[in-house]
Amino acid sequence: MNETKQKILDVALDLFSQNGFSAVSIRDICKVVDIKESSVYYHFKNKQAILDELLQHFESIATGLMNQLEQALTITQKTIEENLFEQTCDCFFEKYLMDEYCNKIMRLLSIERLSNYEMQEIYNYWIFDKPLNFQTKVFSLLISIGIIKTADSKYLAVKFYAPIYLFAQQWLFCGTLTDEHKQFFRGNAYEHINNFFKEMEGI
Amino acid sequence: MNETKQKILDVALDLFSQNGFSAVSIRDICKVVDIKESSVYYHFKNKQAILDELLQHFESIATGLMNQLEQALTITQKTIEENLFEQTCDCFFEKYLMDEYCNKIMRLLSIERLSNYEMQEIYNYWIFDKPLNFQTKVFSLLISIGIIKTADSKYLAVKFYAPIYLFAQQWLFCGTLTDEHKQFFRGNAYEHINNFFKEMEGI
DNA sequence: AATGTTATCTAACGACTGTTAGGGAGGGCG
DNA sequence: CGCCCTCCCTAACAGTCGTTAGATAACATT
């Protein structure tokens, strides 16, 4: 891809995720990229097209990661116990919830989902429905194998995911996204995950 | 308070909570209130002052409700068991998390907290810190009385509050805030609360 | 050398932004 | 009546917005 075009996308995501789509002007982006406003329109049809391309890229990343996770559910039962935990943490947590690009998109979606119906749907799908559905599947599987005694897998998914979501919200919106904050978020989340499975074994 | 001024505040909150502060112009507000732009500046110093007054009103409501809740913790042990649950549900849930005015403010805070440090602090305080601290106190109390066996009261608070926060997020941002959605949110939350205390008794 | 393509520029367009100066209608009060 | 105060108005300000027309320079192809 063209170097300037990529630069525009990078800067746009940076600014959009900090101030929101409508609060950032083409001129704001151009100041950082160091080009004139009209040059943007050589690479993009209009301002909306920049946003569309950013979202499309995010969705392709998220789709890839989620497909990888879904596959982890289909391997043989023996490998499940070893693989599932690692895969979930790596794919969903590190490469998604804590990934820099995804983080910026999530911040952007959080702002814009109120006034933009399309972005609201993307947010709900990738932040609520998809993770909760996946976790529900995971718990259904663990129940069917017998690792967990009979329970409401959907409610289990909520109990598992909700604290992670809460920690993520605190992490994503604590001003500057420092490594220190990131470590704090990671610590909280992993502690919860460990606690959760410990309690689960008891039941 | 002046009728026109109140009308401006009402309409402003409506529009701000739907589109965000910077995306709503003075003229947008005036169209709905049916006055001219300059009239706004008779009642308010500038656009920011409208926002400030809305936030100040919210904080006075929230402070009142939280004080009421804190008081419920200080009554004698005998009445605690009967009162605490009812008070928490009524004050925190119905009059705060599900109150129309508070809902609109929360939506507004959600958008603006990214670009506005002051609003980020208000959000974190009233949506994260204050409720979690209160719930921690509640569980500490229940532990000290002996209703709950020894446990990490802070983590208990997270496990209790996080699903409610998640349901609230789904409710607040599902487009049109219909009564149907509201009932769905209430149902999910109460089910969780009941489940939570049922599991607690078992431990 | 002439031509076409790519990527940028200058300069401006009309629309919209927050805000202000100044005027006028209505009522209460001396 | 004359004066002040409240509340709203008309009209305009300077600045910003997304976007476009057209020129220009660098480079590749003919």
CSV table of C-alpha atoms (C1' of nucleotides) in Angstrom, one decimal:
chain,number,residue,atom,x,y,z
A,1,MET,CA,0.0,0.0,0.0
A,2,ASN,CA,1.0,3.6,-0.7
A,3,GLU,CA,3.2,5.0,2.1
A,4,THR,CA,1.3,8.3,2.4
A,5,LYS,CA,-2.1,6.5,2.5
A,6,GLN,CA,-0.9,4.2,5.3
A,7,LYS,CA,0.4,7.2,7.2
A,8,ILE,CA,-3.0,8.9,6.8
A,9,LEU,CA,-4.7,5.7,8.2
A,10,ASP,CA,-2.4,5.5,11.1
A,11,VAL,CA,-2.7,9.1,12.1
A,12,ALA,CA,-6.4,9.1,11.6
A,13,LEU,CA,-6.9,6.1,13.9
A,14,ASP,CA,-4.7,7.7,16.5
A,15,LEU,CA,-6.7,10.9,16.4
A,16,PHE,CA,-10.1,9.3,16.0
A,17,SER,CA,-9.5,7.0,18.9
A,18,GLN,CA,-8.5,10.0,21.1
A,19,ASN,CA,-11.2,12.5,20.1
A,20,GLY,CA,-13.9,10.8,18.1
A,21,PHE,CA,-14.6,10.8,14.4
A,22,SER,CA,-16.5,14.1,14.1
A,23,ALA,CA,-14.2,16.0,16.5
A,24,VAL,CA,-11.2,15.3,14.2
A,25,SER,CA,-10.9,17.4,11.0
A,26,ILE,CA,-9.1,16.5,7.8
A,27,ARG,CA,-6.8,19.4,8.6
A,28,ASP,CA,-5.9,17.9,12.0
A,29,ILE,CA,-4.8,14.7,10.2
A,30,CYS,CA,-2.9,16.6,7.6
A,31,LYS,CA,-1.0,18.6,10.1
A,32,VAL,CA,0.5,15.4,11.6
A,33,VAL,CA,1.1,13.7,8.3
A,34,ASP,CA,2.5,16.9,6.9
A,35,ILE,CA,0.5,17.1,3.7
A,36,LYS,CA,-2.2,19.5,2.3
A,37,GLU,CA,-5.9,18.7,2.7
A,38,SER,CA,-6.5,18.1,-0.9
A,39,SER,CA,-3.9,15.3,-1.0
A,40,VAL,CA,-6.1,13.3,1.2
A,41,TYR,CA,-8.8,13.2,-1.5
A,42,TYR,CA,-6.4,11.6,-3.9
A,43,HIS,CA,-6.2,8.6,-1.6
A,44,PHE,CA,-9.8,8.6,-0.2
A,45,LYS,CA,-13.1,9.5,-1.6
A,46,ASN,CA,-14.0,11.4,1.5
A,47,LYS,CA,-13.6,11.5,5.3
A,48,GLN,CA,-16.0,8.7,5.8
A,49,ALA,CA,-13.9,6.4,3.5
A,50,ILE,CA,-11.0,6.7,5.9
A,51,LEU,CA,-13.1,5.5,8.8
A,52,ASP,CA,-14.6,2.7,6.7
A,53,GLU,CA,-11.2,1.4,5.8
A,54,LEU,CA,-10.1,1.4,9.4
A,55,LEU,CA,-13.2,-0.6,10.5
A,56,GLN,CA,-12.8,-3.0,7.6
A,57,HIS,CA,-9.3,-3.8,8.6
A,58,PHE,CA,-10.3,-4.3,12.2
A,59,GLU,CA,-13.1,-6.7,11.2
A,60,SER,CA,-10.7,-8.8,9.1
A,61,ILE,CA,-8.3,-9.0,12.1
A,62,ALA,CA,-11.0,-9.9,14.5
A,63,THR,CA,-12.6,-12.5,12.2
A,64,GLY,CA,-9.2,-14.2,11.7
A,65,LEU,CA,-8.6,-14.4,15.5
A,66,MET,CA,-12.1,-15.7,16.2
A,67,ASN,CA,-11.9,-18.3,13.5
A,68,GLN,CA,-8.7,-19.5,15.1
A,69,LEU,CA,-10.5,-19.7,18.5
A,70,GLU,CA,-13.5,-21.6,17.1
A,71,GLN,CA,-11.1,-24.1,15.6
A,72,ALA,CA,-9.6,-24.8,19.0
A,73,LEU,CA,-13.0,-26.1,20.1
A,74,THR,CA,-13.1,-28.8,17.4
A,75,ILE,CA,-9.9,-30.7,18.2
A,76,THR,CA,-10.1,-33.9,20.0
A,77,GLN,CA,-11.1,-34.0,23.7
A,78,LYS,CA,-7.7,-35.0,24.9
A,79,THR,CA,-6.0,-31.9,23.6
A,80,ILE,CA,-8.8,-29.6,24.6
A,81,GLU,CA,-7.8,-29.4,28.3
A,82,GLU,CA,-4.2,-28.4,27.4
A,83,ASN,CA,-4.9,-26.2,24.4
A,84,LEU,CA,-8.0,-24.3,25.2
A,85,PHE,CA,-6.7,-22.2,28.1
A,86,GLU,CA,-3.6,-21.2,26.3
A,87,GLN,CA,-5.4,-20.5,23.0
A,88,THR,CA,-8.0,-18.4,24.7
A,89,CYS,CA,-5.5,-16.3,26.5
A,90,ASP,CA,-3.2,-15.8,23.6
A,91,CYS,CA,-5.8,-15.2,20.8
A,92,PHE,CA,-8.6,-13.5,22.7
A,93,PHE,CA,-6.7,-11.7,25.4
A,94,GLU,CA,-3.3,-10.8,24.1
A,95,LYS,CA,-3.9,-10.5,20.4
A,96,TYR,CA,-7.4,-8.9,20.7
A,97,LEU,CA,-8.3,-7.3,24.0
A,98,MET,CA,-4.8,-6.0,24.6
A,99,ASP,CA,-3.7,-5.4,21.1
A,100,GLU,CA,-2.8,-1.8,20.4
A,101,TYR,CA,-4.7,-1.5,17.1
A,102,CYS,CA,-7.7,-3.3,18.5
A,103,ASN,CA,-7.6,-1.1,21.5
A,104,LYS,CA,-7.7,2.1,19.4
A,105,ILE,CA,-10.6,0.7,17.4
A,106,MET,CA,-12.5,-0.2,20.6
A,107,ARG,CA,-12.1,3.3,21.9
A,108,LEU,CA,-13.3,4.7,18.6
A,109,LEU,CA,-16.3,2.4,18.6
A,110,SER,CA,-17.1,3.3,22.2
A,111,ILE,CA,-17.5,7.0,21.2
A,112,GLU,CA,-19.2,6.6,17.9
A,113,ARG,CA,-21.6,3.8,18.7
A,114,LEU,CA,-24.0,6.3,20.2
A,115,SER,CA,-24.6,8.4,17.1
A,116,ASN,CA,-23.7,5.8,14.4
A,117,TYR,CA,-25.9,2.8,14.2
A,118,GLU,CA,-23.4,0.9,12.0
A,119,MET,CA,-20.7,1.3,14.6
A,120,GLN,CA,-23.0,0.4,17.4
A,121,GLU,CA,-23.7,-2.9,15.6
A,122,ILE,CA,-20.0,-3.6,15.2
A,123,TYR,CA,-19.3,-2.8,18.8
A,124,ASN,CA,-22.1,-5.1,20.1
A,125,TYR,CA,-21.1,-7.9,17.8
A,126,TRP,CA,-17.4,-7.9,18.6
A,127,ILE,CA,-17.4,-6.8,22.2
A,128,PHE,CA,-20.6,-8.4,23.5
A,129,ASP,CA,-22.2,-11.1,21.3
A,130,LYS,CA,-19.2,-12.8,19.8
A,131,PRO,CA,-17.1,-13.2,23.0
A,132,LEU,CA,-20.1,-14.2,25.0
A,133,ASN,CA,-21.2,-16.7,22.5
A,134,PHE,CA,-17.7,-18.2,22.2
A,135,GLN,CA,-17.4,-18.5,26.0
A,136,THR,CA,-20.9,-20.1,26.2
A,137,LYS,CA,-19.7,-22.7,23.7
A,138,VAL,CA,-16.5,-23.3,25.7
A,139,PHE,CA,-18.5,-23.9,28.9
A,140,SER,CA,-21.1,-26.1,27.1
A,141,LEU,CA,-18.2,-28.2,25.9
A,142,LEU,CA,-16.6,-28.4,29.3
A,143,ILE,CA,-19.9,-29.5,30.7
A,144,SER,CA,-20.5,-32.1,28.1
A,145,ILE,CA,-17.0,-33.6,28.7
A,146,GLY,CA,-17.7,-33.6,32.4
A,147,ILE,CA,-15.1,-31.3,33.6
A,148,ILE,CA,-17.8,-29.0,34.9
A,149,LYS,CA,-20.9,-30.2,36.5
A,150,THR,CA,-24.2,-29.3,34.9
A,151,ALA,CA,-24.8,-25.5,34.9
A,152,ASP,CA,-26.2,-22.7,32.8
A,153,SER,CA,-23.4,-22.2,30.3
A,154,LYS,CA,-24.7,-18.8,29.2
A,155,TYR,CA,-24.7,-17.4,32.7
A,156,LEU,CA,-21.2,-18.9,33.3
A,157,ALA,CA,-20.0,-17.1,30.2
A,158,VAL,CA,-21.3,-13.8,31.7
A,159,LYS,CA,-19.7,-14.4,35.0
A,160,PHE,CA,-16.5,-15.2,33.3
A,161,TYR,CA,-16.4,-12.4,30.8
A,162,ALA,CA,-18.0,-9.5,32.7
A,163,PRO,CA,-15.1,-8.9,35.1
A,164,ILE,CA,-12.7,-9.0,32.1
A,165,TYR,CA,-14.9,-6.5,30.3
A,166,LEU,CA,-14.9,-4.2,33.3
A,167,PHE,CA,-11.2,-4.4,33.7
A,168,ALA,CA,-10.8,-3.7,30.0
A,169,GLN,CA,-13.0,-0.7,30.3
A,170,GLN,CA,-10.9,0.7,33.1
A,171,TRP,CA,-7.7,0.0,31.2
A,172,LEU,CA,-8.9,1.5,27.9
A,173,PHE,CA,-10.1,4.7,29.4
A,174,CYS,CA,-7.6,5.6,32.0
A,175,GLY,CA,-6.1,8.4,30.0
A,176,THR,CA,-2.7,7.6,28.7
A,177,LEU,CA,-2.3,3.9,27.8
A,178,THR,CA,0.9,3.3,29.7
A,179,ASP,CA,2.6,-0.1,30.0
A,180,GLU,CA,2.1,0.2,33.8
A,181,HIS,CA,-1.7,0.4,33.4
A,182,LYS,CA,-1.5,-2.4,30.9
A,183,GLN,CA,0.3,-4.7,33.3
A,184,PHE,CA,-2.2,-3.8,36.0
A,185,PHE,CA,-5.1,-4.8,33.7
A,186,ARG,CA,-3.4,-8.0,32.7
A,187,GLY,CA,-2.7,-8.9,36.3
A,188,ASN,CA,-6.3,-8.3,37.4
A,189,ALA,CA,-7.7,-10.3,34.5
A,190,TYR,CA,-5.4,-13.3,34.9
A,191,GLU,CA,-6.1,-13.4,38.6
A,192,HIS,CA,-9.8,-13.5,37.8
A,193,ILE,CA,-9.4,-16.2,35.3
A,194,ASN,CA,-7.4,-18.4,37.7
A,195,ASN,CA,-9.8,-17.8,40.5
A,196,PHE,CA,-12.7,-18.6,38.2
A,197,PHE,CA,-11.3,-22.0,37.2
A,198,LYS,CA,-10.3,-22.8,40.7
A,199,GLU,CA,-13.9,-22.2,42.0
A,200,MET,CA,-15.2,-24.2,39.0
A,201,GLU,CA,-13.2,-27.3,40.0
A,202,GLY,CA,-14.8,-27.1,43.4
A,203,ILE,CA,-18.3,-27.4,42.0
B,1,MET,CA,-35.7,28.1,37.7
B,2,ASN,CA,-36.5,30.0,34.5
B,3,GLU,CA,-38.6,28.0,32.1
B,4,THR,CA,-36.6,28.6,29.0
B,5,LYS,CA,-33.4,27.8,30.8
B,6,GLN,CA,-34.8,24.5,32.0
B,7,LYS,CA,-35.9,23.8,28.5
B,8,ILE,CA,-32.4,24.4,27.1
B,9,LEU,CA,-30.9,22.1,29.7
B,10,ASP,CA,-33.4,19.3,28.9
B,11,VAL,CA,-33.0,19.5,25.2
B,12,ALA,CA,-29.2,19.9,25.5
B,13,LEU,CA,-29.0,16.7,27.6
B,14,ASP,CA,-31.2,14.9,25.1
B,15,LEU,CA,-29.0,15.8,22.2
B,16,PHE,CA,-25.7,15.6,23.9
B,17,SER,CA,-26.5,12.1,25.1
B,18,GLN,CA,-27.4,11.1,21.6
B,19,ASN,CA,-24.6,12.7,19.6
B,20,GLY,CA,-22.0,13.9,22.0
B,21,PHE,CA,-21.1,17.4,23.2
B,22,SER,CA,-19.1,18.6,20.2
B,23,ALA,CA,-21.4,17.1,17.6
B,24,VAL,CA,-24.3,19.1,18.9
B,25,SER,CA,-24.4,22.8,18.0
B,26,ILE,CA,-26.1,25.7,19.8
B,27,ARG,CA,-28.3,26.0,16.8
B,28,ASP,CA,-29.4,22.4,17.0
B,29,ILE,CA,-30.5,23.0,20.6
B,30,CYS,CA,-32.3,26.2,19.6
B,31,LYS,CA,-34.2,24.6,16.8
B,32,VAL,CA,-35.8,22.2,19.3
B,33,VAL,CA,-36.4,24.8,22.1
B,34,ASP,CA,-37.6,27.3,19.4
B,35,ILE,CA,-35.5,30.3,20.3
B,36,LYS,CA,-32.7,32.2,18.6
B,37,GLU,CA,-29.0,31.4,19.3
B,38,SER,CA,-28.3,34.6,21.1
B,39,SER,CA,-31.0,33.9,23.6
B,40,VAL,CA,-28.9,31.0,24.9
B,41,TYR,CA,-26.2,33.4,25.9
B,42,TYR,CA,-28.6,35.3,28.2
B,43,HIS,CA,-28.9,32.1,30.3
B,44,PHE,CA,-25.5,30.6,29.9
B,45,LYS,CA,-22.0,32.1,29.7
B,46,ASN,CA,-21.1,29.8,26.8
B,47,LYS,CA,-21.7,26.3,25.5
B,48,GLN,CA,-19.5,24.7,28.1
B,49,ALA,CA,-21.5,26.2,30.9
B,50,ILE,CA,-24.6,24.2,29.7
B,51,LEU,CA,-22.6,21.0,30.0
B,52,ASP,CA,-21.2,22.0,33.4
B,53,GLU,CA,-24.6,22.6,34.8
B,54,LEU,CA,-25.9,19.3,33.6
B,55,LEU,CA,-22.9,17.5,35.2
B,56,GLN,CA,-23.2,19.4,38.4
B,57,HIS,CA,-26.9,18.4,38.7
B,58,PHE,CA,-26.0,14.8,38.1
B,59,GLU,CA,-23.3,14.8,40.8
B,60,SER,CA,-25.7,16.3,43.3
B,61,ILE,CA,-28.2,13.5,42.5
B,62,ALA,CA,-25.6,10.8,42.7
B,63,THR,CA,-24.1,12.2,45.9
B,64,GLY,CA,-27.5,12.2,47.6
B,65,LEU,CA,-28.3,8.6,46.6
B,66,MET,CA,-24.9,7.3,47.6
B,67,ASN,CA,-25.1,9.0,51.0
B,68,GLN,CA,-28.4,7.3,51.5
B,69,LEU,CA,-26.8,4.0,50.7
B,70,GLU,CA,-23.8,4.6,53.0
B,71,GLN,CA,-26.3,5.3,55.8
B,72,ALA,CA,-28.0,1.9,55.3
B,73,LEU,CA,-24.7,0.3,56.3
B,74,THR,CA,-24.6,2.0,59.7
B,75,ILE,CA,-27.8,0.8,61.2
B,76,THR,CA,-27.9,-1.9,63.7
B,77,GLN,CA,-27.0,-5.4,62.6
B,78,LYS,CA,-30.5,-6.8,63.1
B,79,THR,CA,-32.0,-4.5,60.5
B,80,ILE,CA,-29.2,-4.9,58.0
B,81,GLU,CA,-30.3,-8.2,56.6
B,82,GLU,CA,-33.8,-6.9,55.9
B,83,ASN,CA,-32.9,-3.4,54.7
B,84,LEU,CA,-29.7,-3.7,52.8
B,85,PHE,CA,-31.0,-5.7,49.9
B,86,GLU,CA,-34.0,-3.5,49.4
B,87,GLN,CA,-32.1,-0.3,49.8
B,88,THR,CA,-29.4,-1.3,47.4
B,89,CYS,CA,-31.9,-2.3,44.7
B,90,ASP,CA,-34.0,0.8,45.1
B,91,CYS,CA,-31.3,3.4,45.5
B,92,PHE,CA,-28.5,2.1,43.4
B,93,PHE,CA,-30.4,0.1,40.8
B,94,GLU,CA,-33.7,1.8,40.2
B,95,LYS,CA,-32.9,5.4,41.1
B,96,TYR,CA,-29.4,5.4,39.6
B,97,LEU,CA,-28.5,2.8,37.1
B,98,MET,CA,-32.0,2.8,35.5
B,99,ASP,CA,-33.0,6.4,36.1
B,100,GLU,CA,-33.7,8.3,32.8
B,101,TYR,CA,-31.7,11.4,33.7
B,102,CYS,CA,-28.7,9.4,35.0
B,103,ASN,CA,-28.9,7.1,31.9
B,104,LYS,CA,-28.5,10.1,29.6
B,105,ILE,CA,-25.6,11.5,31.7
B,106,MET,CA,-23.9,8.1,31.6
B,107,ARG,CA,-24.2,8.0,27.8
B,108,LEU,CA,-22.8,11.5,27.6
B,109,LEU,CA,-20.0,10.7,29.9
B,110,SER,CA,-19.2,7.5,27.9
B,111,ILE,CA,-18.6,9.6,24.7
B,112,GLU,CA,-16.8,12.5,26.2
B,113,ARG,CA,-14.6,10.7,28.7
B,114,LEU,CA,-12.1,10.0,25.9
B,115,SER,CA,-11.3,13.6,24.9
B,116,ASN,CA,-12.3,15.3,28.2
B,117,TYR,CA,-10.2,14.5,31.2
B,118,GLU,CA,-12.7,16.0,33.7
B,119,MET,CA,-15.5,13.8,32.4
B,120,GLN,CA,-13.3,10.8,32.4
B,121,GLU,CA,-12.7,11.4,36.1
B,122,ILE,CA,-16.4,11.8,36.8
B,123,TYR,CA,-17.2,8.6,34.9
B,124,ASN,CA,-14.5,6.6,36.7
B,125,TYR,CA,-15.6,7.9,40.0
B,126,TRP,CA,-19.3,7.3,39.7
B,127,ILE,CA,-19.4,4.3,37.5
B,128,PHE,CA,-16.4,2.3,38.7
B,129,ASP,CA,-14.8,3.5,42.0
B,130,LYS,CA,-17.8,4.5,44.0
B,131,PRO,CA,-20.0,1.5,43.3
B,132,LEU,CA,-17.2,-1.0,43.7
B,133,ASN,CA,-16.0,0.6,46.9
B,134,PHE,CA,-19.6,0.5,48.3
B,135,GLN,CA,-20.1,-3.1,47.4
B,136,THR,CA,-16.7,-3.9,48.9
B,137,LYS,CA,-17.9,-2.3,52.2
B,138,VAL,CA,-21.2,-4.3,52.0
B,139,PHE,CA,-19.3,-7.6,51.6
B,140,SER,CA,-16.8,-6.7,54.3
B,141,LEU,CA,-19.8,-6.1,56.6
B,142,LEU,CA,-21.5,-9.3,55.7
B,143,ILE,CA,-18.3,-11.2,56.3
B,144,SER,CA,-17.7,-9.5,59.7
B,145,ILE,CA,-21.3,-10.4,60.8
B,146,GLY,CA,-20.7,-14.0,59.7
B,147,ILE,CA,-23.3,-14.2,56.9
B,148,ILE,CA,-20.5,-14.9,54.4
B,149,LYS,CA,-17.5,-16.9,55.2
B,150,THR,CA,-14.1,-15.3,54.9
B,151,ALA,CA,-13.4,-14.1,51.4
B,152,ASP,CA,-11.8,-11.3,49.4
B,153,SER,CA,-14.5,-8.7,49.7
B,154,LYS,CA,-12.9,-6.6,46.9
B,155,TYR,CA,-13.0,-9.5,44.4
B,156,LEU,CA,-16.5,-10.3,45.6
B,157,ALA,CA,-17.5,-6.8,44.7
B,158,VAL,CA,-16.1,-7.1,41.2
B,159,LYS,CA,-17.9,-10.4,40.7
B,160,PHE,CA,-21.1,-8.9,41.9
B,161,TYR,CA,-20.9,-5.6,40.0
B,162,ALA,CA,-19.3,-6.6,36.7
B,163,PRO,CA,-22.3,-8.5,35.3
B,164,ILE,CA,-24.5,-5.6,36.2
B,165,TYR,CA,-22.2,-3.2,34.5
B,166,LEU,CA,-22.1,-5.4,31.4
B,167,PHE,CA,-25.9,-5.6,31.3
B,168,ALA,CA,-26.1,-1.9,31.8
B,169,GLN,CA,-23.8,-1.2,28.9
B,170,GLN,CA,-25.9,-3.4,26.7
B,171,TRP,CA,-29.0,-1.6,27.8
B,172,LEU,CA,-27.7,1.9,27.5
B,173,PHE,CA,-26.4,1.4,24.0
B,174,CYS,CA,-29.0,-0.7,22.3
B,175,GLY,CA,-30.2,2.2,20.2
B,176,THR,CA,-33.6,3.3,21.3
B,177,LEU,CA,-34.1,3.1,25.0
B,178,THR,CA,-37.5,1.3,24.9
B,179,ASP,CA,-39.3,0.0,27.9
B,180,GLU,CA,-39.0,-3.5,26.5
B,181,HIS,CA,-35.2,-3.3,26.6
B,182,LYS,CA,-35.3,-1.8,30.0
B,183,GLN,CA,-37.4,-4.8,31.3
B,184,PHE,CA,-34.9,-7.1,29.7
B,185,PHE,CA,-32.0,-5.4,31.5
B,186,ARG,CA,-33.9,-5.4,34.8
B,187,GLY,CA,-34.7,-9.1,34.4
B,188,ASN,CA,-31.1,-10.1,33.7
B,189,ALA,CA,-29.7,-8.0,36.5
B,190,TYR,CA,-32.2,-9.2,39.2
B,191,GLU,CA,-31.6,-12.8,38.1
B,192,HIS,CA,-27.9,-12.3,38.6
B,193,ILE,CA,-28.3,-10.7,42.0
B,194,ASN,CA,-30.5,-13.6,43.1
B,195,ASN,CA,-28.1,-16.2,41.8
B,196,PHE,CA,-25.2,-14.4,43.4
B,197,PHE,CA,-26.7,-14.4,46.9
B,198,LYS,CA,-27.9,-18.0,46.5
B,199,GLU,CA,-24.4,-19.2,45.6
B,200,MET,CA,-23.0,-17.1,48.5
B,201,GLU,CA,-25.2,-18.9,51.1
B,202,GLY,CA,-23.7,-22.1,49.9
B,203,ILE,CA,-20.2,-21.1,50.7
C,1,DA,C1',11.6,14.8,-27.2
C,2,DA,C1',6.7,14.1,-26.4
C,3,DT,C1',3.1,12.1,-23.8
C,4,DG,C1',0.7,10.2,-19.9
C,5,DT,C1',0.6,8.9,-15.0
C,6,DT,C1',1.1,9.6,-10.2
C,7,DA,C1',1.1,12.4,-6.3
C,8,DT,C1',1.2,16.5,-4.5
C,9,DC,C1',0.2,21.4,-4.3
C,10,DT,C1',-2.5,26.4,-4.1
C,11,DA,C1',-6.6,28.5,-3.7
C,12,DA,C1',-11.0,28.8,-3.2
C,13,DC,C1',-16.2,27.2,-2.5
C,14,DG,C1',-20.4,27.4,0.5
C,15,DA,C1',-22.0,25.8,4.7
C,16,DC,C1',-21.6,25.8,9.5
C,17,DT,C1',-19.4,26.9,14.1
C,18,DG,C1',-19.4,29.6,18.8
C,19,DT,C1',-20.1,34.1,20.1
C,20,DT,C1',-21.2,39.1,20.4
C,21,DA,C1',-23.1,44.0,19.7
C,22,DG,C1',-27.0,46.3,19.8
C,23,DG,C1',-32.0,46.8,19.5
C,24,DG,C1',-36.8,46.3,21.2
C,25,DA,C1',-41.0,44.7,23.7
C,26,DG,C1',-42.9,44.0,28.2
C,27,DG,C1',-43.4,44.7,33.1
C,28,DG,C1',-42.5,46.8,37.8
C,29,DC,C1',-41.4,50.9,40.2
C,30,DG,C1',-40.0,55.7,41.4
D,1,DC,C1',-44.3,59.6,32.6
D,2,DG,C1',-39.4,58.0,32.7
D,3,DC,C1',-36.3,54.5,34.2
D,4,DC,C1',-34.5,50.0,34.9
D,5,DC,C1',-34.7,45.1,34.4
D,6,DT,C1',-35.8,40.8,32.1
D,7,DC,C1',-35.9,38.3,28.1
D,8,DC,C1',-35.8,37.7,23.6
D,9,DC,C1',-34.7,39.2,18.9
D,10,DT,C1',-31.8,40.6,14.2
D,11,DA,C1',-27.6,40.7,12.2
D,12,DA,C1',-23.2,40.0,11.9
D,13,DC,C1',-18.3,38.5,13.3
D,14,DA,C1',-14.1,35.6,12.5
D,15,DG,C1',-13.0,31.1,12.3
D,16,DT,C1',-13.5,26.2,10.9
D,17,DC,C1',-15.5,22.5,8.3
D,18,DG,C1',-15.5,19.0,4.1
D,19,DT,C1',-14.7,19.2,-0.5
D,20,DT,C1',-13.3,20.6,-5.3
D,21,DA,C1',-11.0,22.7,-9.6
D,22,DG,C1',-7.0,23.3,-11.6
D,23,DA,C1',-1.8,23.9,-11.7
D,24,DT,C1',2.7,21.7,-11.0
D,25,DA,C1',6.5,18.7,-10.5
D,26,DA,C1',8.6,14.0,-10.9
D,27,DC,C1',8.9,10.1,-13.2
D,28,DA,C1',7.9,6.2,-16.8
D,29,DT,C1',6.6,5.0,-21.3
D,30,DT,C1',6.3,5.7,-26.1
